[in-house]
Coordinates of C-alpha atoms and ligand atoms in Angstrom, one line a residue:
M1 CA -16.0 -7.8 25.1
E2 CA -16.4 -11.5 25.0
S3 CA -19.3 -11.2 22.7
I4 CA -17.2 -10.1 19.7
N5 CA -16.0 -13.7 19.5
N6 CA -19.6 -15.0 19.6
Y7 CA -20.7 -12.5 17.0
I8 CA -17.9 -13.6 14.7
K9 CA -18.8 -17.3 15.2
Q10 CA -22.4 -16.6 14.4
H11 CA -21.8 -14.4 11.4
K12 CA -18.6 -15.9 10.0
Q13 CA -20.2 -17.4 6.9
R14 CA -22.0 -14.2 6.0
F15 CA -18.7 -12.2 6.6
L16 CA -17.0 -14.4 4.1
D17 CA -19.8 -14.4 1.6
E18 CA -20.0 -10.6 1.6
L19 CA -16.3 -10.3 1.1
I20 CA -16.4 -12.8 -1.7
A21 CA -19.2 -10.8 -3.4
L22 CA -17.0 -7.7 -3.1
L23 CA -14.0 -9.5 -4.6
K24 CA -16.0 -10.6 -7.6
I25 CA -16.3 -7.1 -8.9
P26 CA -13.1 -6.2 -10.8
S27 CA -12.4 -2.7 -9.6
V28 CA -9.2 -2.1 -11.5
S29 CA -8.6 1.6 -11.2
A30 CA -5.6 1.7 -13.6
D31 CA -7.6 0.4 -16.6
T32 CA -10.5 2.5 -17.9
A33 CA -12.0 -0.7 -19.4
F34 CA -13.2 -1.5 -15.8
K35 CA -14.8 1.9 -15.2
K36 CA -18.3 0.4 -14.8
E37 CA -17.0 -2.2 -12.3
V38 CA -15.1 0.4 -10.2
L39 CA -18.3 2.4 -9.9
L40 CA -20.3 -0.7 -9.0
T41 CA -17.8 -1.4 -6.2
A42 CA -18.3 2.1 -4.9
D43 CA -22.0 1.4 -4.7
F44 CA -21.4 -1.9 -3.0
V45 CA -19.3 -0.2 -0.3
M46 CA -21.9 2.5 0.1
E47 CA -24.7 -0.1 0.6
Q48 CA -22.7 -2.0 3.1
L49 CA -21.8 1.0 5.2
K50 CA -25.5 1.9 5.4
K51 CA -26.4 -1.7 6.4
A52 CA -23.6 -1.7 9.0
G53 CA -25.1 1.2 10.9
C54 CA -23.9 4.6 9.5
D55 CA -26.3 7.4 10.0
T56 CA -25.3 9.1 6.8
V57 CA -23.5 7.7 3.8
E58 CA -22.6 9.7 0.8
L59 CA -21.1 9.0 -2.6
C60 CA -18.8 12.0 -3.1
E61 CA -18.2 12.9 -6.7
T62 CA -14.6 13.8 -7.6
P63 CA -12.8 14.5 -10.8
G64 CA -12.0 10.7 -10.8
Y65 CA -13.7 7.8 -9.0
P66 CA -16.0 8.6 -6.2
I67 CA -15.1 8.6 -2.5
I68 CA -17.5 6.8 -0.2
Y69 CA -18.0 8.8 3.0
G70 CA -20.0 7.5 5.9
E71 CA -20.4 8.5 9.6
K72 CA -22.0 7.7 12.9
I73 CA -21.7 10.5 15.4
I74 CA -23.0 9.4 18.8
D75 CA -21.7 12.3 20.9
K76 CA -19.8 15.3 19.9
N77 CA -17.8 15.2 23.1
L78 CA -16.5 11.7 22.4
P79 CA -13.4 11.1 20.2
T80 CA -13.8 10.4 16.5
V81 CA -12.0 7.7 14.6
L82 CA -11.6 8.2 10.8
V83 CA -11.2 4.9 9.0
Y84 CA -9.5 5.0 5.6
G85 CA -9.3 2.2 3.0
H86 CA -9.5 1.7 -0.7
Y87 CA -11.9 -0.3 -2.9
D88 CA -9.8 -0.3 -6.0
V89 CA -7.4 -3.0 -6.8
Q90 CA -4.2 -3.5 -8.9
P91 CA -4.6 -5.0 -12.4
P92 CA -4.5 -8.8 -12.2
D93 CA -1.8 -9.2 -14.9
P94 CA -0.2 -11.5 -15.7
I95 CA -3.4 -13.5 -15.6
E96 CA -1.9 -16.7 -17.0
L97 CA 0.2 -17.0 -13.7
W98 CA -3.0 -17.3 -11.5
D99 CA -4.0 -20.7 -10.4
S100 CA -7.6 -19.6 -10.4
P101 CA -9.3 -16.6 -12.1
P102 CA -8.5 -13.3 -10.1
F103 CA -12.1 -12.3 -9.8
E104 CA -13.6 -15.7 -9.0
P105 CA -12.6 -16.0 -5.4
V106 CA -11.7 -19.5 -4.1
I107 CA -10.8 -20.6 -0.6
K108 CA -7.7 -22.8 -0.3
K109 CA -5.4 -23.9 2.5
T110 CA -1.8 -22.9 2.5
E111 CA 1.2 -23.7 4.7
L112 CA 0.9 -20.3 6.4
H113 CA -2.9 -20.3 6.3
P114 CA -4.0 -23.7 7.5
E115 CA -7.5 -22.5 8.1
G116 CA -7.8 -21.4 4.5
A117 CA -7.2 -18.2 2.6
I118 CA -9.3 -16.4 0.0
F119 CA -7.6 -16.1 -3.3
A120 CA -8.6 -13.1 -5.4
R121 CA -7.2 -9.8 -6.6
G122 CA -7.7 -7.3 -3.7
A123 CA -8.3 -10.1 -1.1
C124 CA -5.6 -8.5 1.1
D125 CA -5.0 -5.2 -0.6
D126 CA -7.3 -3.7 0.3
K127 CA -10.8 -5.1 0.0
G128 CA -10.4 -7.8 2.7
Q129 CA -8.7 -5.4 5.1
M130 CA -11.1 -2.5 4.4
Y131 CA -14.1 -4.8 4.8
M132 CA -12.9 -5.9 8.3
H133 CA -13.6 -2.4 9.4
I134 CA -17.1 -2.4 8.1
K135 CA -17.8 -5.7 9.9
A136 CA -16.2 -4.6 13.1
F137 CA -18.3 -1.5 13.0
E138 CA -21.4 -3.6 12.3
Y139 CA -20.7 -5.6 15.4
M140 CA -20.2 -2.4 17.5
T141 CA -23.4 -0.7 16.3
S142 CA -25.6 -3.8 16.5
S143 CA -24.4 -4.8 20.0
S144 CA -24.3 -1.2 21.5
N145 CA -20.6 -1.5 21.8
L146 CA -19.6 1.6 19.8
P147 CA -17.7 3.7 22.2
C148 CA -17.0 6.8 20.0
N149 CA -17.8 8.5 16.8
V150 CA -16.7 7.0 13.5
K151 CA -16.1 8.3 10.0
F152 CA -15.4 6.2 7.0
M153 CA -13.6 7.4 3.9
I154 CA -13.1 4.7 1.3
E155 CA -11.5 5.7 -2.0
G156 CA -11.2 4.2 -5.4
E157 CA -7.8 5.5 -6.7
E158 CA -5.2 4.4 -4.2
E159 CA -3.5 2.1 -6.6
V160 CA -3.1 4.9 -9.1
G161 CA -1.9 7.6 -6.7
S162 CA -5.0 8.9 -4.9
E163 CA -5.3 12.0 -7.0
S164 CA -8.9 12.6 -6.3
L165 CA -8.5 12.1 -2.7
S166 CA -5.7 14.8 -2.7
W167 CA -8.3 17.0 -4.3
F168 CA -11.0 16.0 -1.8
V169 CA -9.2 16.3 1.5
P170 CA -8.3 20.0 1.4
R171 CA -11.9 20.7 0.4
N172 CA -13.5 18.8 3.3
I173 CA -11.3 19.5 6.3
E174 CA -14.3 20.2 8.6
K175 CA -16.1 17.1 7.5
L176 CA -13.1 14.9 8.0
K177 CA -12.1 16.2 11.4
N178 CA -11.0 13.4 13.7
D179 CA -8.8 12.4 16.6
V180 CA -7.1 9.6 14.9
I181 CA -6.9 8.0 11.5
L182 CA -7.1 4.2 11.4
I183 CA -5.9 2.2 8.4
S184 CA -5.6 -1.5 7.6
D185 CA -3.7 -1.6 4.4
T186 CA -0.3 -3.0 5.5
G187 CA 1.0 -6.2 7.0
M188 CA 2.3 -7.8 10.1
I189 CA 5.4 -10.0 10.7
A190 CA 3.6 -13.4 11.2
N191 CA 0.3 -14.7 12.6
D192 CA 2.1 -15.5 15.9
I193 CA 4.2 -12.3 15.8
P194 CA 1.8 -9.3 15.7
S195 CA 3.3 -6.0 14.7
I196 CA 2.1 -2.5 14.1
T197 CA 3.4 -0.6 11.1
T198 CA 5.1 2.5 12.3
G199 CA 6.5 3.8 9.0
L200 CA 5.7 4.0 5.3
R201 CA 8.2 5.0 2.6
G202 CA 7.6 7.9 0.2
L203 CA 7.6 7.5 -3.5
S204 CA 8.6 9.2 -6.7
Y205 CA 7.5 7.5 -9.9
V206 CA 8.8 8.6 -13.3
E207 CA 8.8 7.4 -16.9
A208 CA 11.8 7.9 -19.2
E209 CA 11.8 8.0 -22.9
I210 CA 15.0 7.9 -24.9
T211 CA 14.8 8.8 -28.6
G212 CA 17.6 8.1 -31.1
P213 CA 16.9 8.3 -34.9
N214 CA 13.5 9.5 -36.0
R215 CA 12.6 6.0 -37.3
D216 CA 13.5 2.4 -36.7
L217 CA 16.6 1.5 -38.7
H218 CA 18.2 -1.6 -40.2
S219 CA 20.7 -2.7 -37.6
G220 CA 23.2 -3.7 -40.3
L221 CA 23.0 -0.6 -42.4
Y222 CA 23.2 1.8 -39.4
G223 CA 24.4 -0.4 -36.5
G224 CA 27.6 0.7 -34.9
A225 CA 27.3 4.2 -36.3
V226 CA 24.3 5.6 -34.5
A227 CA 23.2 5.5 -30.9
N228 CA 20.9 2.6 -30.1
P229 CA 18.3 4.1 -27.6
I230 CA 17.9 0.7 -25.9
N231 CA 21.6 0.3 -25.4
I232 CA 21.9 3.8 -24.1
L233 CA 18.9 3.6 -21.8
N234 CA 20.4 0.4 -20.2
K235 CA 23.8 2.0 -19.8
M236 CA 22.2 5.1 -18.2
I237 CA 20.1 2.9 -15.8
A238 CA 23.1 0.8 -14.9
S239 CA 25.0 3.9 -13.9
L240 CA 22.3 4.9 -11.3
H241 CA 23.8 2.5 -8.8
D242 CA 27.5 2.3 -7.8
E243 CA 29.5 -0.8 -7.0
N244 CA 28.1 -0.8 -3.4
N245 CA 24.6 -0.5 -4.7
F246 CA 24.2 3.1 -3.5
I247 CA 22.2 5.5 -5.8
T248 CA 24.4 7.9 -7.7
I249 CA 22.0 10.8 -8.3
P250 CA 23.8 13.8 -6.9
G251 CA 22.0 15.1 -3.8
F252 CA 19.8 12.0 -3.5
Y253 CA 20.9 11.1 0.0
D254 CA 21.1 14.7 1.3
N255 CA 18.2 14.5 3.7
V256 CA 18.1 10.8 4.4
E257 CA 17.8 10.3 8.1
E258 CA 20.6 8.1 9.5
L259 CA 19.4 6.0 12.4
S260 CA 21.7 5.8 15.4
K261 CA 23.5 2.6 16.3
E262 CA 21.1 2.2 19.2
E263 CA 18.0 2.6 16.9
R264 CA 19.5 0.1 14.4
A265 CA 20.2 -2.4 17.2
E266 CA 16.6 -2.0 18.4
M267 CA 15.4 -2.7 14.8
A268 CA 17.6 -5.7 14.5
K269 CA 15.7 -7.3 17.5
A270 CA 12.6 -7.8 15.3
P271 CA 12.3 -11.5 14.5
F272 CA 13.8 -12.1 11.0
N273 CA 15.1 -15.2 9.4
L274 CA 17.3 -14.6 6.3
K275 CA 17.1 -18.2 5.1
E276 CA 13.3 -18.3 5.3
Y277 CA 13.2 -14.9 3.5
K278 CA 15.4 -16.2 0.7
D279 CA 13.6 -19.6 0.5
A280 CA 10.1 -17.9 0.3
I281 CA 11.0 -16.2 -2.9
K282 CA 13.6 -18.7 -4.1
I283 CA 16.7 -16.6 -4.3
D284 CA 20.3 -17.6 -3.5
D285 CA 21.3 -14.3 -2.0
V286 CA 20.0 -10.9 -1.1
Y287 CA 21.2 -7.7 -2.7
G288 CA 21.3 -4.1 -1.7
E289 CA 23.2 -1.2 -0.2
K290 CA 26.4 -2.3 1.4
E291 CA 26.6 -2.4 5.2
Y292 CA 22.8 -2.4 5.6
T293 CA 20.7 -5.4 6.7
T294 CA 17.8 -6.7 4.7
N295 CA 15.3 -5.3 7.1
E296 CA 17.0 -1.9 6.9
R297 CA 17.2 -2.0 3.1
N298 CA 13.5 -2.5 2.8
S299 CA 12.3 0.0 5.4
I300 CA 14.6 2.8 6.5
R301 CA 16.7 3.0 3.3
P302 CA 15.6 4.5 -0.1
T303 CA 15.6 2.6 -3.4
L304 CA 15.6 3.1 -7.1
D305 CA 14.0 0.4 -9.2
V306 CA 13.1 -0.1 -12.8
N307 CA 9.6 -1.4 -12.9
G308 CA 9.3 -2.0 -16.6
I309 CA 11.5 -1.5 -19.6
W310 CA 10.6 -1.8 -23.3
G311 CA 11.4 -0.9 -26.9
G312 CA 12.4 -2.5 -30.2
Y313 CA 11.2 -5.9 -31.3
T314 CA 9.9 -8.3 -28.7
G315 CA 7.8 -10.5 -30.9
E316 CA 8.5 -14.1 -32.1
G317 CA 11.8 -14.9 -33.9
A318 CA 14.5 -12.3 -34.7
K319 CA 14.2 -8.9 -36.3
T320 CA 17.3 -6.9 -37.1
V321 CA 16.4 -3.4 -36.0
I322 CA 17.6 -0.4 -34.1
A323 CA 14.5 1.1 -32.5
S324 CA 13.9 4.8 -32.6
K325 CA 12.8 4.8 -28.9
A326 CA 13.3 3.0 -25.6
Y327 CA 11.3 3.4 -22.4
A328 CA 11.5 2.7 -18.7
K329 CA 9.3 3.1 -15.7
I330 CA 11.3 3.9 -12.6
S331 CA 10.2 4.1 -9.0
M332 CA 12.2 5.5 -6.1
R333 CA 11.1 4.6 -2.5
L334 CA 11.9 7.4 -0.2
V335 CA 12.4 7.7 3.5
P336 CA 11.3 10.5 5.9
N337 CA 12.8 13.9 5.2
Q338 CA 13.4 13.1 1.5
D339 CA 11.0 15.5 -0.3
W340 CA 9.5 13.6 -3.2
K341 CA 9.2 16.6 -5.5
R342 CA 12.9 17.5 -4.9
I343 CA 13.9 13.9 -5.6
T344 CA 11.9 13.9 -8.8
N345 CA 13.6 17.1 -10.0
L346 CA 17.0 15.6 -9.1
F347 CA 16.2 12.5 -11.1
V348 CA 15.1 14.5 -14.2
K349 CA 18.2 16.7 -14.1
H350 CA 20.6 13.9 -13.6
F351 CA 19.0 11.7 -16.3
E352 CA 19.2 14.5 -18.8
N353 CA 22.8 15.2 -17.8
I354 CA 24.1 11.7 -18.2
A355 CA 22.6 11.1 -21.6
P356 CA 25.0 11.4 -24.6
N357 CA 24.2 14.0 -27.3
A358 CA 23.4 11.2 -29.6
V359 CA 19.9 10.8 -28.0
A360 CA 17.1 12.9 -26.7
V361 CA 15.7 12.3 -23.2
K362 CA 12.2 13.0 -21.9
V363 CA 11.3 12.2 -18.3
T364 CA 7.7 12.4 -17.3
P365 CA 6.9 12.4 -13.6
H366 CA 3.9 10.2 -12.6
H367 CA 2.8 10.3 -9.0
G368 CA 4.6 10.5 -5.7
G369 CA 4.2 11.3 -2.1
Q370 CA 5.9 11.7 1.2
G371 CA 6.9 8.9 3.6
Y372 CA 5.4 8.7 7.1
V373 CA 6.5 7.7 10.6
T374 CA 3.9 7.0 13.3
P375 CA 5.0 8.1 16.8
I376 CA 4.7 5.3 19.4
N377 CA 4.3 7.5 22.4
T378 CA 0.7 8.4 21.7
T379 CA -2.6 7.2 23.2
A380 CA -3.5 5.9 19.7
Y381 CA -0.4 3.7 19.6
E382 CA -1.0 2.5 23.1
A383 CA -4.6 1.7 22.3
A384 CA -3.6 -0.3 19.2
S385 CA -0.9 -2.1 21.2
K386 CA -3.4 -3.1 23.9
A387 CA -5.9 -4.2 21.3
Y388 CA -3.4 -6.7 19.9
E389 CA -2.4 -7.8 23.3
T390 CA -6.0 -8.6 24.0
T391 CA -6.6 -10.7 20.9
F392 CA -3.2 -12.1 20.1
G393 CA -2.0 -12.5 23.7
K394 CA 1.3 -10.8 22.8
T395 CA 2.6 -7.2 22.7
P396 CA 2.9 -6.2 19.0
I397 CA 6.3 -5.1 17.7
P398 CA 6.6 -1.7 16.0
Q399 CA 8.0 -2.1 12.5
R400 CA 8.6 0.3 9.7
S401 CA 7.3 -0.9 6.3
G402 CA 8.8 -0.5 2.9
G403 CA 5.5 0.1 1.1
S404 CA 3.8 3.5 0.5
I405 CA 0.5 5.0 1.2
P406 CA 1.3 8.6 0.1
I407 CA -2.1 9.9 1.3
V408 CA -1.1 9.4 4.9
A409 CA 1.3 12.3 4.9
L410 CA -1.3 14.5 3.3
F411 CA -3.8 13.6 6.0
E412 CA -1.4 14.8 8.6
E413 CA -0.7 18.0 6.6
Y414 CA -4.4 19.0 6.2
L415 CA -6.2 17.2 9.0
K416 CA -3.4 17.5 11.6
S417 CA -4.0 14.0 12.8
K418 CA -1.8 11.0 13.2
T419 CA -2.4 7.7 11.5
I420 CA -2.4 4.2 13.1
L421 CA -1.6 1.4 10.7
M422 CA -3.2 -1.8 11.9
G423 CA -2.4 -4.2 9.1
F424 CA -3.3 -7.9 9.2
G425 CA -1.8 -9.2 5.9
L426 CA 1.4 -11.2 5.5
N427 CA 4.2 -10.5 3.1
S428 CA 3.6 -13.9 1.6
D429 CA 0.0 -12.9 0.7
A430 CA 1.2 -11.9 -2.8
I431 CA -0.4 -8.4 -3.0
H432 CA 0.0 -6.9 -6.5
S433 CA 1.1 -10.4 -7.7
P434 CA -0.7 -13.4 -9.1
N435 CA -2.5 -15.5 -6.5
E436 CA -3.0 -12.7 -4.1
H437 CA -4.8 -14.1 -1.0
F438 CA -5.8 -13.2 2.5
G439 CA -6.0 -15.7 5.4
I440 CA -9.5 -16.3 6.8
W441 CA -7.9 -16.3 10.2
N442 CA -6.4 -12.9 9.5
Y443 CA -9.7 -11.5 8.3
L444 CA -11.5 -12.6 11.4
K445 CA -8.7 -11.6 13.7
G446 CA -8.8 -8.2 12.2
I447 CA -12.6 -8.0 12.9
E448 CA -12.0 -9.1 16.4
T449 CA -9.1 -6.7 17.2
I450 CA -10.6 -3.5 15.7
P451 CA -13.4 -3.0 18.3
Y452 CA -10.7 -3.2 21.1
F453 CA -8.8 -0.4 19.5
Y454 CA -12.0 1.8 19.6
K455 CA -12.6 0.8 23.2
Y456 CA -9.0 1.5 24.5
F457 CA -8.6 4.6 22.4
T458 CA -11.8 6.1 23.8
E459 CA -10.8 5.1 27.4
L460 CA -7.3 6.5 27.1
H461 CA -8.4 9.6 25.2
Ligands
BES501 N1 -1.4 -1.3 0.6 C1 -0.4 -0.9 -0.2 C2 0.8 -0.3 0.5 C3 1.5 -1.2 1.5 C4 1.4 -2.6 1.4 C5 2.2 -0.6 2.5 C6 2.0 -3.4 2.4 C7 2.8 -1.4 3.5 C8 2.7 -2.8 3.4 C9 -0.9 0.1 -1.2 O1 -2.1 -0.3 -1.8 C10 0.1 0.3 -2.4 O2 0.2 -0.7 -3.1 N2 0.7 1.4 -2.5 C11 1.6 1.7 -3.6 C12 1.8 3.1 -3.8 C13 0.7 3.8 -4.6 C14 1.0 5.2 -4.8 C15 0.4 3.1 -5.9 C16 2.9 1.1 -3.4 O3 3.4 0.9 -2.2 O4 3.5 0.7 -4.4
MN502 MN1 -3.4 -0.9 -0.4
MN503 MN1 -1.6 -1.8 -3.4

């Protein structure tokens, strides 16, 4: 398939220009102020799928943001690849920490991206990676190199929990029928160390509200005699980890799969440099469950993290006050076999249990989902592996990731098919952070590698 390289060379500038146009639309699903823009992005994706060669493209209405569905069926007897991606992005906050505006893409060179990277919210997660698939598909259709059937399903609520997709999938099982699901929404180890993501963690996300007195009080008149909800909330949160950094919620670890010594030794073979890891985020030491390595802590082990905490007076100067309420948003990353609904219930019960009588606790579950592990003894994995071998010249390393794409477990439940995670981002691409970027090399490498997956998957099928 030599001509994929020629095709990329010829169309590189347009591939970049189109991605930049897509990145300019602020499709922030979490903030209703961007509703118009999210809808415009859905239209953009629909147009591009049509142009790239889909036979039919539909904007599927849901209770939330629309799902864009497109397909090209060339022969019912050939296998079908279902591509999933998302066109929504995380909020850009805190905007003041961006070196350039989040929705005005700029190309800059970095140490890890000497050929330049596009800086914009969504560049890597997931607009850039989703768009690679549309361009790879364009190449295959326009050069008569499409070896099988393709279905695209691009949603606009991934960053807020994929609620509408959870509604859509069970209602469209026949339409979404496929032989493998292909997703580029994860990362790889390094540009010279290709890897295939073989696991995703599950998630339980909750919000806690602690109420003390019914109104804010003078901290001199009442201080010391009533419970301060902020003090109490912090004490409760601090108690959720023990001195070895294990989570103290009773039953939390019940179903956690313990890897064998051999499996852990196999994992430890993946290239990893602790000093570089620390230097990249400017920390003096790592921190986590005792007896586990950094790579284990962020992939095969569960977590509990406060994502935000607030209450009381945070304005300028000092105000002497005992706030009536304190809040925290807490996420738990889960590993295979931990049921996210059960964990959510355990959290709620435990948090209510440990609160003193002097305060009231309310825990509101947000979203969640199951983790996922991709088997590596499948034709789909083999096809992906061969595709990387072809374009990177190296066999990719299977690696479980710490991130979550909860919808993947749901795909397996309803569509009965496995997912292959071919991610081309780097951990340093700052997804969800200020200055998110995606290497131009990575973008084009993705476009180059994807058609080989189609080819090998069809051949091996
Ligand atoms: N693309 C990410 C997930 C990801 C990134 C997995 C890198 C592996 C490596 C996705 O968009 C995401 O951010 N997921 C959320 C969960 C979702 C329910 C909001 C996450 O992991 O926090
Ligand atoms: Mn994503
Ligand atoms: Mn994300």
